[in-house]
Short mmCIF file of C-alpha atoms and ligand atoms in Angstrom, two decimals:
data_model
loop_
_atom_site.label_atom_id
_atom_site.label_comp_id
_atom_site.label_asym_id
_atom_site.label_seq_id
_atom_site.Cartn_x
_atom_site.Cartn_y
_atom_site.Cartn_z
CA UNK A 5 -157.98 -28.64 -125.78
CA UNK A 6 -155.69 -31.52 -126.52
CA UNK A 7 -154.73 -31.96 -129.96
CA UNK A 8 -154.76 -35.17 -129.73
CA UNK A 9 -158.46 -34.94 -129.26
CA UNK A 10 -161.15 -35.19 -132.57
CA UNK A 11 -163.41 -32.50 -132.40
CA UNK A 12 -166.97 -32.72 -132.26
CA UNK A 13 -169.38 -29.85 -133.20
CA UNK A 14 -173.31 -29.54 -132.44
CA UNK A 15 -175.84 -26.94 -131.98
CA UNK A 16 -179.38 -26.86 -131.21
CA UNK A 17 -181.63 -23.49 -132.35
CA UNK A 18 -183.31 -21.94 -129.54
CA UNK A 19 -186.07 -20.94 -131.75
CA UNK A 20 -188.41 -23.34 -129.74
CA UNK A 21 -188.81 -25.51 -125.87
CA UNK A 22 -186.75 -28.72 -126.61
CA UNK A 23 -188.24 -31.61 -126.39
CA UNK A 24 -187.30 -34.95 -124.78
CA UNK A 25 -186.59 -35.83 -128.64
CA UNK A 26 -183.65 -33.27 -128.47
CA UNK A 27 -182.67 -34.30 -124.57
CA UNK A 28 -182.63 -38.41 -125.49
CA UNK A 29 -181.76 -37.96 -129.45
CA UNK A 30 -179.10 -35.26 -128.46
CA UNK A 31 -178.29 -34.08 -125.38
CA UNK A 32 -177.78 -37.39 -123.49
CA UNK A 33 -175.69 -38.61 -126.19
CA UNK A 34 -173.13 -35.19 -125.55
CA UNK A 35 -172.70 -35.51 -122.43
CA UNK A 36 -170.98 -39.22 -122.69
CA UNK A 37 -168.82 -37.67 -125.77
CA UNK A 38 -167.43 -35.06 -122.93
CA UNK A 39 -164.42 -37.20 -121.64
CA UNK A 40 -163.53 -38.19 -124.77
CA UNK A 41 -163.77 -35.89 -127.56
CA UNK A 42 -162.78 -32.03 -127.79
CA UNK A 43 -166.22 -30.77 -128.06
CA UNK A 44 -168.21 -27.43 -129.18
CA UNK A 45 -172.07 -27.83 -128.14
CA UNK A 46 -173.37 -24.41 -129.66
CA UNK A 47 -176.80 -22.38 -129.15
CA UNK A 48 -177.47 -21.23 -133.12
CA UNK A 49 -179.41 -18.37 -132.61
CA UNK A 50 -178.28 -16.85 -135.53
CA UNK A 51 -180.00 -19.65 -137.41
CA UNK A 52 -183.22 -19.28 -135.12
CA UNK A 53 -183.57 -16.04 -137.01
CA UNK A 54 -184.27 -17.45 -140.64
CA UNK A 55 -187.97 -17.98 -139.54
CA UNK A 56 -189.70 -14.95 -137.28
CA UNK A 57 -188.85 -14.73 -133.64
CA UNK A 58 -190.34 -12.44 -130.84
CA UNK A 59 -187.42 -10.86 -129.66
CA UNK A 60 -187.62 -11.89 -125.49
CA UNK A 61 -188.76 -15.40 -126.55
CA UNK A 62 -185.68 -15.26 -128.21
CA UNK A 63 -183.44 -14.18 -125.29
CA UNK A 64 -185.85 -16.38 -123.31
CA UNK A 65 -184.63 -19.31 -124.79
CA UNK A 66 -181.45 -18.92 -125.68
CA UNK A 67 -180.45 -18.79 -121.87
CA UNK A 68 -182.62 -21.71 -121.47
CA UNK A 69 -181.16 -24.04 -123.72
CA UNK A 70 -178.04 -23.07 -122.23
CA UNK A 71 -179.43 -24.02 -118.98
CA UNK A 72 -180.62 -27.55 -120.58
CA UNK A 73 -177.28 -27.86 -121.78
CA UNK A 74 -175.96 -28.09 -118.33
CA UNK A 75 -178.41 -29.63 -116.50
CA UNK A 76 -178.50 -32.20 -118.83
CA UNK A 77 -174.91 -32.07 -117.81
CA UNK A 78 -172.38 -30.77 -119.96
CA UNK A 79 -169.55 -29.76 -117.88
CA UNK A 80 -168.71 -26.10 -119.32
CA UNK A 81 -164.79 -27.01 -118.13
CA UNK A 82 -165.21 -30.23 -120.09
CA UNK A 83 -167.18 -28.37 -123.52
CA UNK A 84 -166.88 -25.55 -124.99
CA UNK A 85 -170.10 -24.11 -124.51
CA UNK A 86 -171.40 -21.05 -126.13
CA UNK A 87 -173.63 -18.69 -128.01
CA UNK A 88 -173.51 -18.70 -131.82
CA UNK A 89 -173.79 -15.02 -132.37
CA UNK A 90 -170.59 -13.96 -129.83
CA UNK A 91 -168.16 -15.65 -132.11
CA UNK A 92 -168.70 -13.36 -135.38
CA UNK A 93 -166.00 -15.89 -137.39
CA UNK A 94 -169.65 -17.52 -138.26
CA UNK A 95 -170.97 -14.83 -139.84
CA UNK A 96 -168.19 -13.78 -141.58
CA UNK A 97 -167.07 -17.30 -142.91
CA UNK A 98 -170.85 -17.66 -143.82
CA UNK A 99 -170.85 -14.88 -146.19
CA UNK A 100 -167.21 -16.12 -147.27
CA UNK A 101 -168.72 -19.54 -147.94
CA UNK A 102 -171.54 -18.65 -149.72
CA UNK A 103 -169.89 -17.38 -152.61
CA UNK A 104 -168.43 -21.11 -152.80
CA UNK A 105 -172.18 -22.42 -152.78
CA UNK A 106 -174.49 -23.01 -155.77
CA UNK A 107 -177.87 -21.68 -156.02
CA UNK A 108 -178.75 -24.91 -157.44
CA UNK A 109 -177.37 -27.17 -154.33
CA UNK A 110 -179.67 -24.98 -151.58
CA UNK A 111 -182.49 -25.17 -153.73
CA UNK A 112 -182.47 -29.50 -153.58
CA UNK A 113 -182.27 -29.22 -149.62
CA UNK A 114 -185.74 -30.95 -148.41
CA UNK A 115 -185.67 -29.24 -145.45
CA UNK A 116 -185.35 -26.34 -147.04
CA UNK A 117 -188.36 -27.12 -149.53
CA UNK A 118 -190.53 -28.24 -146.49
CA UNK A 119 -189.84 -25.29 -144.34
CA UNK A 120 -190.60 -22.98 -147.51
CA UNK A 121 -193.81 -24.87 -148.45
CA UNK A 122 -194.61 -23.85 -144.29
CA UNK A 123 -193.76 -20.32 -144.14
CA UNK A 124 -195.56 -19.79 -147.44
CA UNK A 125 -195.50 -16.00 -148.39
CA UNK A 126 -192.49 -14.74 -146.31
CA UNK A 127 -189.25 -16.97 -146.93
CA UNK A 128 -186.35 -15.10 -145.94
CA UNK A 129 -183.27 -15.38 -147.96
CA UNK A 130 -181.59 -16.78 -144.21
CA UNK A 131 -183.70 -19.64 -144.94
CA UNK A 132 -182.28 -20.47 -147.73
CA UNK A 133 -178.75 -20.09 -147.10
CA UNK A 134 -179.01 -21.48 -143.74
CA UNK A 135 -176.65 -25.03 -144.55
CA UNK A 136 -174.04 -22.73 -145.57
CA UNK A 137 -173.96 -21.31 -142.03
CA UNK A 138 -174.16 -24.33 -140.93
CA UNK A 139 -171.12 -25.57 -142.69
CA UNK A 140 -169.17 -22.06 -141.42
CA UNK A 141 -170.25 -23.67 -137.53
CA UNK A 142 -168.30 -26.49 -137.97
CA UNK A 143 -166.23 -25.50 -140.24
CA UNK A 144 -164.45 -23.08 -138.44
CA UNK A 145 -163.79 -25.77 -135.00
CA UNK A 146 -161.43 -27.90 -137.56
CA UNK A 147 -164.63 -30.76 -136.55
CA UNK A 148 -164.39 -34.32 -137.52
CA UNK A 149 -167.30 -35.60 -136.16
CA UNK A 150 -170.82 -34.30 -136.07
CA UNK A 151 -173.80 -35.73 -134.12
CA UNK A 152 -176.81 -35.21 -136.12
CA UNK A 153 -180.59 -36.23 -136.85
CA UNK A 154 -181.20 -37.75 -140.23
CA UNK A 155 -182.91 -34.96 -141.26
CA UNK A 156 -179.77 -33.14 -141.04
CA UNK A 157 -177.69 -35.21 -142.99
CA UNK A 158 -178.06 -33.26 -146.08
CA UNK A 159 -176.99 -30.60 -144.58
CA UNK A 160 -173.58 -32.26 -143.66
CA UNK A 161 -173.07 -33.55 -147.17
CA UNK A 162 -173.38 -30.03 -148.38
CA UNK A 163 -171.31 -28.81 -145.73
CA UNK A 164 -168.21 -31.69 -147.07
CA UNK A 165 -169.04 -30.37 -150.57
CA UNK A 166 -168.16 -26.79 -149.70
CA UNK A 167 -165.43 -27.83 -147.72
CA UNK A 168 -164.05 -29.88 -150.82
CA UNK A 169 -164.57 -27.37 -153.44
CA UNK A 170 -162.96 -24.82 -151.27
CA UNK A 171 -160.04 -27.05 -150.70
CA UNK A 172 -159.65 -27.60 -154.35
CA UNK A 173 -159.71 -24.18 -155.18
CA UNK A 174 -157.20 -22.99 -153.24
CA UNK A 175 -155.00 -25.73 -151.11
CA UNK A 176 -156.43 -28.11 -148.00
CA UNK A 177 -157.99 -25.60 -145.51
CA UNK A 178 -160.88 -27.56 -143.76
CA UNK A 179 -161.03 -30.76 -142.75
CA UNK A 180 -163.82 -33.22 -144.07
CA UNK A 181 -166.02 -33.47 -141.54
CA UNK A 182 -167.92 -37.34 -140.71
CA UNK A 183 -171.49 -37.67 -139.22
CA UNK A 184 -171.05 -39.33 -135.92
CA UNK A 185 -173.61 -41.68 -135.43
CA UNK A 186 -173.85 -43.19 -131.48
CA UNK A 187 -174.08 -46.54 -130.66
CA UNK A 188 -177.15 -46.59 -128.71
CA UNK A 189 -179.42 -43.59 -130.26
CA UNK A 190 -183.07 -43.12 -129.61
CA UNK A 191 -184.93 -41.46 -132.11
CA UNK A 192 -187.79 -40.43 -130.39
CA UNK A 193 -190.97 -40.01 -132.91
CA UNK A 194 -194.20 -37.51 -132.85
CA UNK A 195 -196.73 -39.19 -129.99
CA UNK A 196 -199.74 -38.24 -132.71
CA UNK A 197 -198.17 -39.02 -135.95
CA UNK A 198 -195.71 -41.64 -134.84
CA UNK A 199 -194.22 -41.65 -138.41
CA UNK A 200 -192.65 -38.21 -138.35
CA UNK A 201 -190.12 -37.80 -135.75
CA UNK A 202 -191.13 -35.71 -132.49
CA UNK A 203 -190.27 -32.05 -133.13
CA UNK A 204 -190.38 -28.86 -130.88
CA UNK A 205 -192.07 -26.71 -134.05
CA UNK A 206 -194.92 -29.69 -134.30
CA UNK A 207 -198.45 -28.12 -134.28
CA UNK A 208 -200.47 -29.78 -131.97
CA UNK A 209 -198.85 -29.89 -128.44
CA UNK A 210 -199.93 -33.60 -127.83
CA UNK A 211 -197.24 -34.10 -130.41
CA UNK A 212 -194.35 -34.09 -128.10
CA UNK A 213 -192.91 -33.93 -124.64
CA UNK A 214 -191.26 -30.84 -123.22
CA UNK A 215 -188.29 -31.40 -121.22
CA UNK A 216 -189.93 -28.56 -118.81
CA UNK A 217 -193.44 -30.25 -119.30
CA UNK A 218 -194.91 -30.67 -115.45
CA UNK A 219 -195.70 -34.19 -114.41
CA UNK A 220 -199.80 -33.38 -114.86
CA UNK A 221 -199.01 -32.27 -118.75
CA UNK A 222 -196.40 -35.53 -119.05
CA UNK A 223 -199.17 -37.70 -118.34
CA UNK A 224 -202.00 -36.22 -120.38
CA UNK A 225 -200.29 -36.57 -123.58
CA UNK A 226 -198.98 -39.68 -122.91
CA UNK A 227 -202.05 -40.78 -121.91
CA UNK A 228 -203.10 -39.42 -125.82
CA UNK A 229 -200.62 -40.94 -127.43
CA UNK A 230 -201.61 -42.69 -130.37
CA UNK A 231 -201.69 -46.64 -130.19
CA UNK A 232 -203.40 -49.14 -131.90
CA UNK A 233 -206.14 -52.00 -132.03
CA UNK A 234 -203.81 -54.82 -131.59
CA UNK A 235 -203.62 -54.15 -127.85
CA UNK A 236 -200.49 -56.14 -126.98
CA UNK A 237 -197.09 -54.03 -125.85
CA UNK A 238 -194.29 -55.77 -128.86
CA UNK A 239 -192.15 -53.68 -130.53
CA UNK A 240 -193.13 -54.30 -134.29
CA UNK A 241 -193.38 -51.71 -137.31
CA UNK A 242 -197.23 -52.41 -137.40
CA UNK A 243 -197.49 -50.99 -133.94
CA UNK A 244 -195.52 -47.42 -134.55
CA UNK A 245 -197.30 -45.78 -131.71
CA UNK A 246 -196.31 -48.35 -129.02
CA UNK A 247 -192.78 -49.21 -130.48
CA UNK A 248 -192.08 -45.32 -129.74
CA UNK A 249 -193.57 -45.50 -125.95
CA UNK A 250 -191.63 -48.80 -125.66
CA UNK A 251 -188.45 -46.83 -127.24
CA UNK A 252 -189.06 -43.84 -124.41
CA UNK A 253 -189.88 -46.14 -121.95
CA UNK A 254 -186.33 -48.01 -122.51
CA UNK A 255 -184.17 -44.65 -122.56
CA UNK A 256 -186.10 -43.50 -119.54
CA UNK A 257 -185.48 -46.67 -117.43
CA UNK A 258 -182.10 -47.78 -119.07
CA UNK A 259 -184.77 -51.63 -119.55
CA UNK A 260 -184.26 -53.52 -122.77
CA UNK A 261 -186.95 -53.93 -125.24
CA UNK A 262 -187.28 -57.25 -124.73
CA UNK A 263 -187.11 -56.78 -121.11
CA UNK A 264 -189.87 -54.19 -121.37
CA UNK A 265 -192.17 -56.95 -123.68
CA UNK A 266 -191.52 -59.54 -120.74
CA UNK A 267 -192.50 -56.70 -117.81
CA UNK A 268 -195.69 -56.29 -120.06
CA UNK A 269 -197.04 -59.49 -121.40
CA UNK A 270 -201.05 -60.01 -120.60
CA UNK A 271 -200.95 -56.22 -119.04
CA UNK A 272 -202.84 -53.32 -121.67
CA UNK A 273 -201.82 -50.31 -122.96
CA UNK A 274 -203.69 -48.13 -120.24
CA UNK A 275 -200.91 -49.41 -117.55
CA UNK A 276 -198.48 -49.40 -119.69
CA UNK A 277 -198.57 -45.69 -120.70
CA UNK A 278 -199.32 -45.17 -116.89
CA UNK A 279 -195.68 -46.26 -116.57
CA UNK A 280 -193.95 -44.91 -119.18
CA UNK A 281 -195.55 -41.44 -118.23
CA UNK A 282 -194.00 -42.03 -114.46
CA UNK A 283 -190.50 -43.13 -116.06
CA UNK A 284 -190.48 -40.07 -117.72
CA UNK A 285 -191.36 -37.46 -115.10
CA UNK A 286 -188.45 -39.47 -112.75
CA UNK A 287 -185.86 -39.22 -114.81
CA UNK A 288 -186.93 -35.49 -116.39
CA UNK A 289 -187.75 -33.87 -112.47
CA UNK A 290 -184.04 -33.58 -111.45
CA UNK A 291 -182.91 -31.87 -114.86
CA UNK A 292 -185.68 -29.84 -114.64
CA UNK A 293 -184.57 -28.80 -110.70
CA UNK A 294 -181.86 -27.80 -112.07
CA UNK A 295 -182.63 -25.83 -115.27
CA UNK A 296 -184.81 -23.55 -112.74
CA UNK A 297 -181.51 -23.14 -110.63
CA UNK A 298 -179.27 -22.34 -113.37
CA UNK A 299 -181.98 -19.87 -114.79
CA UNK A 300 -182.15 -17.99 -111.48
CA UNK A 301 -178.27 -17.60 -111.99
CA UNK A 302 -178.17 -15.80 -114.33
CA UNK A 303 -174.46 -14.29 -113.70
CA UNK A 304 -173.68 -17.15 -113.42
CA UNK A 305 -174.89 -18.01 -117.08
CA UNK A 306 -172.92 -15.26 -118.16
CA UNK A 307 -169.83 -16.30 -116.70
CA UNK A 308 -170.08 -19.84 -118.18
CA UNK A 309 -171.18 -18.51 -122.40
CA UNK A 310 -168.67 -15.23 -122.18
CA UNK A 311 -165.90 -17.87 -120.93
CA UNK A 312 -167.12 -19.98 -124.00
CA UNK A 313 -167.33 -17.48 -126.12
CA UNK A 314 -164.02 -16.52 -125.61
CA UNK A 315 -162.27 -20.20 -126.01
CA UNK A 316 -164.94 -20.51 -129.10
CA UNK A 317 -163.27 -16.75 -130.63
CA UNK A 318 -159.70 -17.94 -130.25
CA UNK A 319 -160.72 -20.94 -132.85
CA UNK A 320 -162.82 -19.94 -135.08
CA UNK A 321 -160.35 -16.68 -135.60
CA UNK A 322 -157.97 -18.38 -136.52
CA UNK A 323 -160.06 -20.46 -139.35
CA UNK A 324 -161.69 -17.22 -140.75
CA UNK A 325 -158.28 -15.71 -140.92
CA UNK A 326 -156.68 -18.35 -142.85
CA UNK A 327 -159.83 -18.38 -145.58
CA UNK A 328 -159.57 -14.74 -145.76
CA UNK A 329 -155.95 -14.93 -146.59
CA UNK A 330 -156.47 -17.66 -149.20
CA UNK A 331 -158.92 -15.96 -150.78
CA UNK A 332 -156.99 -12.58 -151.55
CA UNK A 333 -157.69 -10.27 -148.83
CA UNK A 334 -155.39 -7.83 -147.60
CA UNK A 335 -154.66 -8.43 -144.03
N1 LIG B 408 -179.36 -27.09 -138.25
C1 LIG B 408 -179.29 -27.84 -137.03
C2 LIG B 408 -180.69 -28.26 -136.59
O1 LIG B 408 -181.64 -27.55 -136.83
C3 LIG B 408 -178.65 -27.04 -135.93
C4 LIG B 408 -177.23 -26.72 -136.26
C5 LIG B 408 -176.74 -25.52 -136.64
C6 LIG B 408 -176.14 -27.62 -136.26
N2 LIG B 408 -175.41 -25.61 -136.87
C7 LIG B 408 -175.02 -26.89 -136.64
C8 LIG B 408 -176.05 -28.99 -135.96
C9 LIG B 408 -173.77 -27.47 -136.76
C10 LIG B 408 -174.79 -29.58 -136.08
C11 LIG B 408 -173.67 -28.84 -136.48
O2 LIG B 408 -180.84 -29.27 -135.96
#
């Protein structure tokens, strides 16, 4: 922890098998902030709970993300790495933070509104307060930058807004935290609706790639994947479908775009998927080695998120202490 460092802050909810969406969109994208950035990669389980979760799928996958997490290869020396619900500074500076919060800001969230319209009947009031945890994550860690999706963008402005009221109120206490966008970023899209970008919570499984997905299941749906009429590999906004495989098939391979067009001019799609399917299960079968290893260590596993955990505590502590104090509680 050198303070000469910015801080980055992430999380992924293990409410869900990531998806190569989360592994090239994400994950990959960590890993080379590492060296250069004092960094928090968190599993938000406490924000898995705003929609229903079985209760061993949720300790099922909490341990595996943690597992993705490293193999994808996030040194925990390097990271802090850890568990959302061991450091309970989020919870408390949640609570603290949404009495800073207006009903009316959470209720113009989209995702918020989407998830609702989805869950119909039973809408917990998690889900609806779920950006002001959010801001309490990163919040606490001091961050400056955050790597996020677009579709959690609004989230971060919120998160500044509550930061800047709360500053205003009292005197500076958080820092104004910046979306970090990376150079290179692949946004990986939905293999059936190429529009919508892929997501672990999609309906039909043809939708997206699991980064545990077996080499038979890889190729099936990419085999599925929706294309076009045009029948030429280019990477134009007509051809969604294919501008996604070509996208995959550059992050995969490390190719160009243009190299990719080249490698494919006069060949059809059937080859082409043929390959991109292959690229995929190469690059995905040694991470995928090693998620089994890490998950049949599991003291190990402990050892690395109670060591985070602890480093993540010391932080955040501090944080929640100084709101309470500002705020008017006796210490
Ligand atoms: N809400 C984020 C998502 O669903 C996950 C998340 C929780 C997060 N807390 C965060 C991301 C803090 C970045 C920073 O993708």
């Amino acid at each position: 922890m050198e303070e000469n460092k910015k801080v980055i802050f992430s999380g992924i909810q293990p409410s869900g098998n990531l998806t190569i969406g989360n592994y090239y969109g994400a994950l990959k994208n960590w890993v080379k902030l590492q060296e250069q950035y004092d960094t928090y990669y968190c599993i938000v389980d406490l924000h898995a709970i705003t929609v229903k979760q079985e209760p061993k799928d949720l300790r099922r996958r909490t341990l595996e993300v943690l597992a993705i997490y490293l193999a994808a290869g996030l040194d925990p020396e390097k990271n802090t790495i850890f568990i959302q619900s061991h450091v309970p500074a989020h919870s408390e500076a949640a609570w603290l933070l949404n009495c800073y919060t207006y009903m009316g800001e959470l209720s113009r969230m989209t995702q918020f509104k989407d998830k609702s319209a989805r869950y119909g009947e039973s809408i917990s009031a998690g889900l609806f307060s779920y950006p002001v945890l959010m801001a309490a994550d990163i919040l606490l860690y001091n961050t400056d930058l955050v790597p996020v999706g677009s579709d959690q963008k609004q989230h971060l402005e919120i998160t500044r807004d509550i930061a800047d009221r709360f500053n205003n109120i009292y005197s500076p206490t958080f820092k104004i935290p910046e979306p970090y966008i990376p150079e290179v970023g692949a946004r990986i899209m939905d293999l059936q609706s190429p529009e919508k970008k892929m997501s672990k919570s999609a309906d039909n499984p043809n939708s997206y790639i699991l980064i545990m997905d077996s080499p038979e299941v890889i190729k099936n749906k990419i085999s599925r994947a929706v294309t076009d009429t045009i029948g030429i590999v280019q990477y134009t906004n007509d051809q969604p479908g294919i501008k996604n495989l070509m996208d995959i098939m550059s992050v995969a391979t490390g190719k160009t775009i243009d190299e990719i067009q080249k490698e494919y001019e006069g060949l059809g799609y059937a080859q082409f998927k043929k390959d991109v399917a292959e690229a995929l299960i190469t690059e995905l079968k040694p991470i995928q080695s090693k998620i089994k290893e890490y998950l049949d260590n599991k003291e190990l596993l402990e050892e690395i998120y109670t060591k985070g955990a602890e480093k993540a505590n010391y932080v955040a502590r501090k944080t929640l202490s100084k709101m309470q104090r500002k705020i008017g509680f006796i210490k």
